[in-house]
Short mmCIF file of N, CA and C in Angstrom, two decimals:
data_model
loop_
_atom_site.label_atom_id
_atom_site.label_comp_id
_atom_site.label_asym_id
_atom_site.label_seq_id
_atom_site.Cartn_x
_atom_site.Cartn_y
_atom_site.Cartn_z
N MET A 1 -23.62 5.37 -24.72
CA MET A 1 -22.52 4.80 -24.02
C MET A 1 -21.84 5.53 -22.95
N ASN A 2 -21.90 5.22 -21.80
CA ASN A 2 -21.29 6.07 -21.14
C ASN A 2 -19.46 5.82 -21.09
N MET A 3 -18.56 6.35 -19.99
CA MET A 3 -17.42 6.26 -20.29
C MET A 3 -16.89 5.16 -19.64
N ASP A 4 -17.45 4.76 -18.87
CA ASP A 4 -16.95 2.82 -18.42
C ASP A 4 -17.20 2.02 -19.28
N SER A 5 -18.35 2.17 -20.02
CA SER A 5 -18.61 0.89 -21.00
C SER A 5 -17.85 1.03 -22.11
N GLN A 6 -17.41 2.28 -22.47
CA GLN A 6 -16.41 2.52 -23.81
C GLN A 6 -15.19 1.99 -23.21
N GLY A 7 -14.81 2.41 -21.60
CA GLY A 7 -13.48 1.71 -21.49
C GLY A 7 -13.47 0.58 -21.41
N GLN A 8 -14.47 -0.66 -21.16
CA GLN A 8 -14.50 -1.78 -20.82
C GLN A 8 -14.69 -2.37 -22.25
N THR A 9 -15.25 -1.87 -23.28
CA THR A 9 -15.43 -2.34 -24.56
C THR A 9 -13.81 -2.19 -25.03
N THR A 10 -13.22 -1.23 -25.10
CA THR A 10 -11.84 -0.90 -25.63
C THR A 10 -10.87 -2.13 -24.89
N SER A 11 -11.06 -2.46 -23.57
CA SER A 11 -10.41 -3.44 -23.03
C SER A 11 -10.65 -4.81 -23.12
N LEU A 12 -11.87 -4.93 -23.54
CA LEU A 12 -12.25 -6.06 -24.46
C LEU A 12 -11.51 -6.19 -25.60
N GLN A 13 -11.67 -5.16 -26.45
CA GLN A 13 -11.13 -5.58 -27.66
C GLN A 13 -9.60 -5.62 -27.87
N ARG A 14 -8.80 -5.22 -26.73
CA ARG A 14 -7.70 -5.19 -26.66
C ARG A 14 -7.09 -6.51 -25.74
N LEU A 15 -8.04 -7.42 -25.31
CA LEU A 15 -7.93 -8.84 -24.89
C LEU A 15 -7.97 -9.60 -26.02
N GLN A 16 -9.07 -9.22 -26.76
CA GLN A 16 -9.24 -10.19 -28.06
C GLN A 16 -7.91 -9.88 -29.00
N ASN A 17 -7.46 -8.64 -29.30
CA ASN A 17 -5.76 -8.80 -29.85
C ASN A 17 -4.88 -9.87 -29.00
N VAL A 18 -4.85 -9.64 -27.93
CA VAL A 18 -4.03 -10.24 -27.25
C VAL A 18 -4.23 -11.75 -27.55
N GLU A 19 -5.72 -12.12 -27.69
CA GLU A 19 -5.85 -13.47 -27.96
C GLU A 19 -5.39 -13.96 -29.49
N LYS A 20 -5.58 -12.88 -30.36
CA LYS A 20 -5.40 -13.43 -32.02
C LYS A 20 -3.55 -13.40 -32.00
N ARG A 21 -2.86 -12.91 -31.13
CA ARG A 21 -1.51 -12.51 -31.04
C ARG A 21 -0.88 -14.25 -30.09
N ILE A 22 -1.59 -14.36 -29.43
CA ILE A 22 -1.59 -15.80 -28.69
C ILE A 22 -1.74 -16.85 -30.18
N VAL A 23 -2.73 -16.84 -30.31
CA VAL A 23 -2.77 -17.73 -31.93
C VAL A 23 -1.62 -17.67 -32.76
N LYS A 24 -1.28 -16.61 -33.08
CA LYS A 24 0.03 -16.73 -34.14
C LYS A 24 1.03 -16.87 -33.56
N VAL A 25 1.14 -16.78 -32.19
CA VAL A 25 2.51 -17.46 -31.53
C VAL A 25 2.47 -19.04 -31.68
N LEU A 26 1.40 -19.50 -31.53
CA LEU A 26 1.47 -21.03 -31.89
C LEU A 26 1.29 -21.43 -33.28
N GLU A 27 0.89 -20.59 -34.02
CA GLU A 27 1.26 -21.04 -35.49
C GLU A 27 2.83 -20.90 -35.94
N LEU A 28 3.20 -19.84 -35.39
CA LEU A 28 4.56 -19.46 -35.34
C LEU A 28 5.65 -21.01 -35.13
N ALA A 29 4.90 -21.09 -33.74
CA ALA A 29 5.83 -22.43 -33.13
C ALA A 29 5.64 -23.91 -33.94
N GLY A 30 4.45 -23.64 -34.50
CA GLY A 30 3.76 -25.06 -35.26
C GLY A 30 4.60 -24.85 -36.59
N GLY A 31 4.74 -23.74 -37.30
CA GLY A 31 5.70 -23.72 -38.44
C GLY A 31 7.13 -23.85 -38.16
N VAL A 32 7.57 -23.75 -36.89
CA VAL A 32 9.39 -24.05 -36.68
C VAL A 32 9.12 -25.58 -36.40
N MET A 33 7.97 -26.17 -35.72
CA MET A 33 8.03 -27.63 -35.81
C MET A 33 8.02 -28.41 -37.29
N ASP A 34 7.12 -27.82 -37.99
CA ASP A 34 7.08 -28.45 -39.27
C ASP A 34 8.25 -28.22 -39.91
N GLU A 35 9.05 -27.00 -39.83
CA GLU A 35 10.50 -26.88 -40.85
C GLU A 35 11.60 -27.97 -39.97
N LEU A 36 11.57 -27.90 -38.74
CA LEU A 36 12.51 -28.69 -38.29
C LEU A 36 12.34 -30.17 -38.54
N SER A 37 10.98 -30.76 -38.74
CA SER A 37 10.74 -32.05 -39.35
C SER A 37 10.73 -32.43 -40.66
N SER A 38 11.09 -31.21 -41.44
CA SER A 38 11.03 -31.44 -42.98
C SER A 38 11.85 -32.79 -43.18
N PRO A 39 11.82 -33.44 -44.32
CA PRO A 39 12.60 -34.28 -44.94
C PRO A 39 13.67 -34.08 -45.49
N THR A 40 13.56 -32.52 -45.97
CA THR A 40 14.88 -31.98 -46.40
C THR A 40 15.51 -31.32 -45.69
N GLY A 41 15.11 -31.02 -44.10
CA GLY A 41 15.86 -30.46 -43.56
C GLY A 41 15.49 -29.09 -43.18
N PRO A 42 15.79 -28.45 -42.00
CA PRO A 42 15.15 -27.19 -41.86
C PRO A 42 15.89 -26.04 -42.57
N ARG A 43 15.10 -25.08 -43.11
CA ARG A 43 15.57 -23.80 -43.83
C ARG A 43 15.77 -22.83 -42.71
N LYS A 44 17.42 -22.52 -42.53
CA LYS A 44 17.80 -21.75 -41.48
C LYS A 44 17.16 -20.41 -41.42
N GLU A 45 16.91 -19.81 -42.56
CA GLU A 45 16.11 -18.38 -42.73
C GLU A 45 14.69 -18.41 -42.09
N VAL A 46 14.23 -19.79 -42.52
CA VAL A 46 12.71 -20.00 -42.03
C VAL A 46 12.57 -19.68 -40.86
N VAL A 47 13.27 -20.81 -40.13
CA VAL A 47 13.42 -21.08 -38.88
C VAL A 47 13.67 -19.59 -37.93
N GLN A 48 14.87 -18.89 -38.43
CA GLN A 48 15.06 -17.53 -37.56
C GLN A 48 13.89 -16.67 -37.76
N ASN A 49 13.44 -16.36 -38.82
CA ASN A 49 12.01 -15.45 -38.75
C ASN A 49 11.12 -15.93 -38.06
N HIS A 50 10.91 -16.95 -38.01
CA HIS A 50 9.63 -17.48 -37.24
C HIS A 50 10.25 -17.13 -35.67
N CYS A 51 11.22 -17.61 -35.52
CA CYS A 51 11.67 -17.41 -34.03
C CYS A 51 11.71 -15.86 -33.43
N LEU A 52 12.10 -14.99 -34.42
CA LEU A 52 12.18 -13.60 -34.43
C LEU A 52 10.71 -13.23 -34.03
N ASP A 53 9.79 -13.40 -34.97
CA ASP A 53 8.28 -13.21 -34.56
C ASP A 53 7.90 -13.63 -33.37
N PHE A 54 8.28 -15.19 -32.99
CA PHE A 54 7.73 -15.39 -31.87
C PHE A 54 8.07 -14.55 -30.97
N MET A 55 9.31 -14.37 -30.73
CA MET A 55 9.84 -13.73 -29.51
C MET A 55 9.44 -12.26 -29.36
N GLN A 56 9.04 -11.72 -30.42
CA GLN A 56 8.55 -10.13 -30.68
C GLN A 56 7.15 -10.11 -30.30
N LEU A 57 6.24 -11.25 -30.57
CA LEU A 57 5.02 -11.38 -30.16
C LEU A 57 4.96 -11.70 -28.87
N ILE A 58 5.90 -12.38 -28.15
CA ILE A 58 5.50 -12.87 -26.71
C ILE A 58 5.94 -11.57 -26.01
N LYS A 59 6.86 -10.84 -26.53
CA LYS A 59 7.12 -9.33 -25.82
C LYS A 59 5.65 -8.65 -25.85
N ASP A 60 5.11 -8.58 -26.84
CA ASP A 60 3.83 -7.57 -27.07
C ASP A 60 3.03 -8.06 -26.09
N ILE A 61 2.76 -9.31 -26.21
CA ILE A 61 1.88 -9.95 -25.23
C ILE A 61 1.76 -10.04 -23.65
N GLN A 62 2.95 -9.68 -23.35
CA GLN A 62 3.22 -9.35 -22.18
C GLN A 62 3.13 -8.13 -21.72
N VAL A 63 3.73 -7.03 -22.60
CA VAL A 63 3.26 -5.57 -22.27
C VAL A 63 1.85 -5.44 -22.50
N ALA A 64 0.77 -6.08 -23.22
CA ALA A 64 -0.43 -5.82 -23.28
C ALA A 64 -1.20 -6.38 -22.15
N LEU A 65 -0.62 -7.72 -21.52
CA LEU A 65 -1.32 -8.19 -20.45
C LEU A 65 -0.75 -7.54 -19.28
N ARG A 66 0.14 -6.98 -19.13
CA ARG A 66 0.73 -6.09 -17.86
C ARG A 66 -0.09 -4.64 -17.86
N ASP A 67 -0.64 -4.06 -19.17
CA ASP A 67 -1.26 -3.23 -19.15
C ASP A 67 -2.49 -3.30 -18.51
N GLU A 68 -3.48 -4.45 -19.33
CA GLU A 68 -4.34 -4.74 -18.97
C GLU A 68 -4.83 -5.12 -17.28
N ILE A 69 -3.77 -5.68 -16.48
CA ILE A 69 -3.85 -5.85 -15.09
C ILE A 69 -3.86 -4.76 -14.48
N LYS A 70 -2.72 -3.79 -14.85
CA LYS A 70 -2.66 -2.52 -14.08
C LYS A 70 -3.83 -1.76 -14.19
N SER A 71 -4.72 -1.85 -15.35
CA SER A 71 -5.77 -0.75 -15.69
C SER A 71 -7.03 -1.64 -14.85
N ALA A 72 -6.88 -2.96 -14.92
CA ALA A 72 -8.12 -3.58 -13.93
C ALA A 72 -7.96 -3.53 -12.57
N CYS A 73 -6.56 -3.62 -12.18
CA CYS A 73 -6.64 -2.75 -10.87
C CYS A 73 -6.82 -1.54 -10.38
N GLU A 74 -6.44 -0.63 -11.25
CA GLU A 74 -6.99 0.72 -10.92
C GLU A 74 -8.38 0.89 -11.16
N TYR A 75 -9.03 -0.08 -11.73
CA TYR A 75 -10.57 0.41 -11.84
C TYR A 75 -11.46 -0.40 -10.61
N ARG A 76 -12.04 0.40 -9.57
CA ARG A 76 -12.33 -0.12 -8.52
C ARG A 76 -13.98 0.23 -8.42
N PRO A 77 -14.73 -0.70 -8.71
CA PRO A 77 -16.20 -0.41 -8.58
C PRO A 77 -16.77 -0.39 -7.21
N PHE A 78 -16.20 -1.07 -6.36
CA PHE A 78 -16.55 -1.00 -4.79
C PHE A 78 -15.94 -0.38 -3.76
N GLU A 79 -15.10 0.79 -4.32
CA GLU A 79 -14.20 1.66 -3.66
C GLU A 79 -14.98 2.16 -2.46
N ASN A 80 -16.26 2.57 -2.52
CA ASN A 80 -16.53 3.21 -1.59
C ASN A 80 -17.84 2.05 -0.53
N CYS A 81 -17.65 0.94 -1.00
CA CYS A 81 -18.28 -0.06 -0.24
C CYS A 81 -17.65 -0.33 1.32
N ASP A 82 -18.12 -0.44 2.31
CA ASP A 82 -17.67 -0.39 3.71
C ASP A 82 -17.94 -1.84 4.32
N TYR A 83 -18.28 -2.90 3.14
CA TYR A 83 -18.48 -4.37 3.52
C TYR A 83 -17.32 -4.76 4.37
N GLY A 84 -15.93 -4.64 3.99
CA GLY A 84 -14.57 -4.99 4.65
C GLY A 84 -14.65 -4.48 5.59
N SER A 85 -14.77 -3.28 5.81
CA SER A 85 -14.47 -2.67 7.41
C SER A 85 -15.45 -3.01 8.60
N ARG A 86 -16.61 -3.33 8.22
CA ARG A 86 -17.89 -3.78 8.57
C ARG A 86 -17.77 -4.75 8.97
N ILE A 87 -17.01 -5.77 8.36
CA ILE A 87 -16.73 -7.34 8.55
C ILE A 87 -15.57 -7.57 9.58
N GLY A 88 -14.54 -6.44 9.26
CA GLY A 88 -13.32 -6.10 10.35
C GLY A 88 -13.77 -6.08 11.62
N SER A 89 -14.60 -5.08 11.66
CA SER A 89 -15.11 -4.48 13.18
C SER A 89 -15.89 -5.56 13.86
N GLU A 90 -16.67 -6.38 12.80
CA GLU A 90 -17.78 -7.43 13.62
C GLU A 90 -16.79 -8.50 14.32
N ILE A 91 -15.52 -8.79 13.50
CA ILE A 91 -14.68 -9.60 13.98
C ILE A 91 -13.88 -9.63 15.27
N CYS A 92 -13.38 -7.84 15.15
CA CYS A 92 -12.82 -7.71 16.48
C CYS A 92 -13.64 -7.64 17.47
N PHE A 93 -15.02 -7.38 17.30
CA PHE A 93 -16.04 -7.49 18.59
C PHE A 93 -16.09 -8.55 18.92
N LYS A 94 -16.07 -9.40 18.35
CA LYS A 94 -16.22 -10.88 18.67
C LYS A 94 -15.11 -11.35 19.30
N LYS A 95 -13.93 -10.67 19.02
CA LYS A 95 -12.78 -11.01 19.80
C LYS A 95 -12.61 -10.37 21.08
N LEU A 96 -13.05 -9.45 20.90
CA LEU A 96 -13.43 -8.35 22.25
C LEU A 96 -14.02 -9.28 23.42
N GLU A 97 -15.38 -9.97 22.72
CA GLU A 97 -16.33 -10.45 23.54
C GLU A 97 -15.48 -11.72 24.14
N PHE A 98 -14.91 -12.37 23.38
CA PHE A 98 -14.08 -13.61 23.91
C PHE A 98 -13.04 -13.47 24.85
N VAL A 99 -11.95 -12.31 24.82
CA VAL A 99 -11.50 -11.78 25.73
C VAL A 99 -11.87 -11.58 26.93
N MET A 100 -13.20 -11.08 26.87
CA MET A 100 -13.62 -10.56 28.11
C MET A 100 -14.45 -11.49 29.01
N SER A 101 -14.90 -12.34 28.05
CA SER A 101 -15.48 -13.99 28.82
C SER A 101 -14.32 -14.64 29.33
N GLN A 102 -13.06 -14.57 28.73
CA GLN A 102 -11.75 -14.96 29.30
C GLN A 102 -11.39 -14.54 30.64
N LEU A 103 -11.61 -13.06 30.57
CA LEU A 103 -11.21 -12.41 31.69
C LEU A 103 -12.08 -12.65 33.17
N GLU A 104 -13.32 -12.82 32.98
CA GLU A 104 -14.23 -13.13 33.46
C GLU A 104 -14.18 -14.06 34.33
N ALA A 105 -13.69 -15.29 33.51
CA ALA A 105 -13.51 -16.62 33.91
C ALA A 105 -12.29 -16.70 34.67
N MET A 106 -11.21 -15.69 34.30
CA MET A 106 -9.95 -15.62 35.19
C MET A 106 -10.46 -15.08 36.65
N LYS A 107 -11.12 -13.90 36.54
CA LYS A 107 -11.39 -13.42 37.95
C LYS A 107 -12.50 -14.35 38.50
N GLN A 108 -13.34 -14.96 38.17
CA GLN A 108 -14.15 -15.91 38.96
C GLN A 108 -12.95 -16.88 39.43
N THR A 109 -11.90 -17.41 38.95
CA THR A 109 -11.23 -18.78 39.59
C THR A 109 -10.17 -17.59 40.49
N MET A 110 -9.71 -16.61 40.20
CA MET A 110 -9.15 -16.04 41.26
C MET A 110 -9.99 -15.68 42.66
N ASP A 111 -11.06 -15.15 42.35
CA ASP A 111 -11.98 -15.09 43.72
C ASP A 111 -12.07 -16.46 44.26
N GLU A 112 -12.53 -17.29 43.43
CA GLU A 112 -12.50 -18.81 44.10
C GLU A 112 -11.43 -19.21 44.92
N TYR A 113 -10.25 -19.02 44.35
CA TYR A 113 -9.12 -19.10 44.93
C TYR A 113 -8.79 -18.23 46.29
N HIS A 114 -9.11 -16.90 46.27
CA HIS A 114 -9.17 -16.22 47.47
C HIS A 114 -9.92 -16.49 48.61
N ALA A 115 -11.34 -17.04 48.03
CA ALA A 115 -12.31 -17.49 49.05
C ALA A 115 -11.71 -18.48 49.78
N ALA A 116 -10.97 -19.59 49.01
CA ALA A 116 -10.51 -20.75 49.83
C ALA A 116 -9.33 -20.50 50.43
N VAL A 117 -8.39 -19.65 50.28
CA VAL A 117 -7.20 -19.43 50.86
C VAL A 117 -7.71 -18.66 52.38
#
């Protein structure tokens, strides 16, 4: 297993852990809803603990996702690809051709004007 696939596996595992945290966040939210809809009324300490855990998990998820996005942006498999610059050059060439044809048309119009005058 090379370094890249090890990194990707680790990244995949980290994202799976984030997914588990998201499930836990939803369970906590559900627990709070159950507690709030309880016929005997919500128990303050249960709601408070669920809310604290919820907020901590949200922070953990945000940090983990931010790190994954950052590392994904640093990974550039097509860094040496010249496709973008080739397409850019081709577009510039087409624009230049168009400008030259417009200049040629203007020159022809000017020549016709001078010939008529």
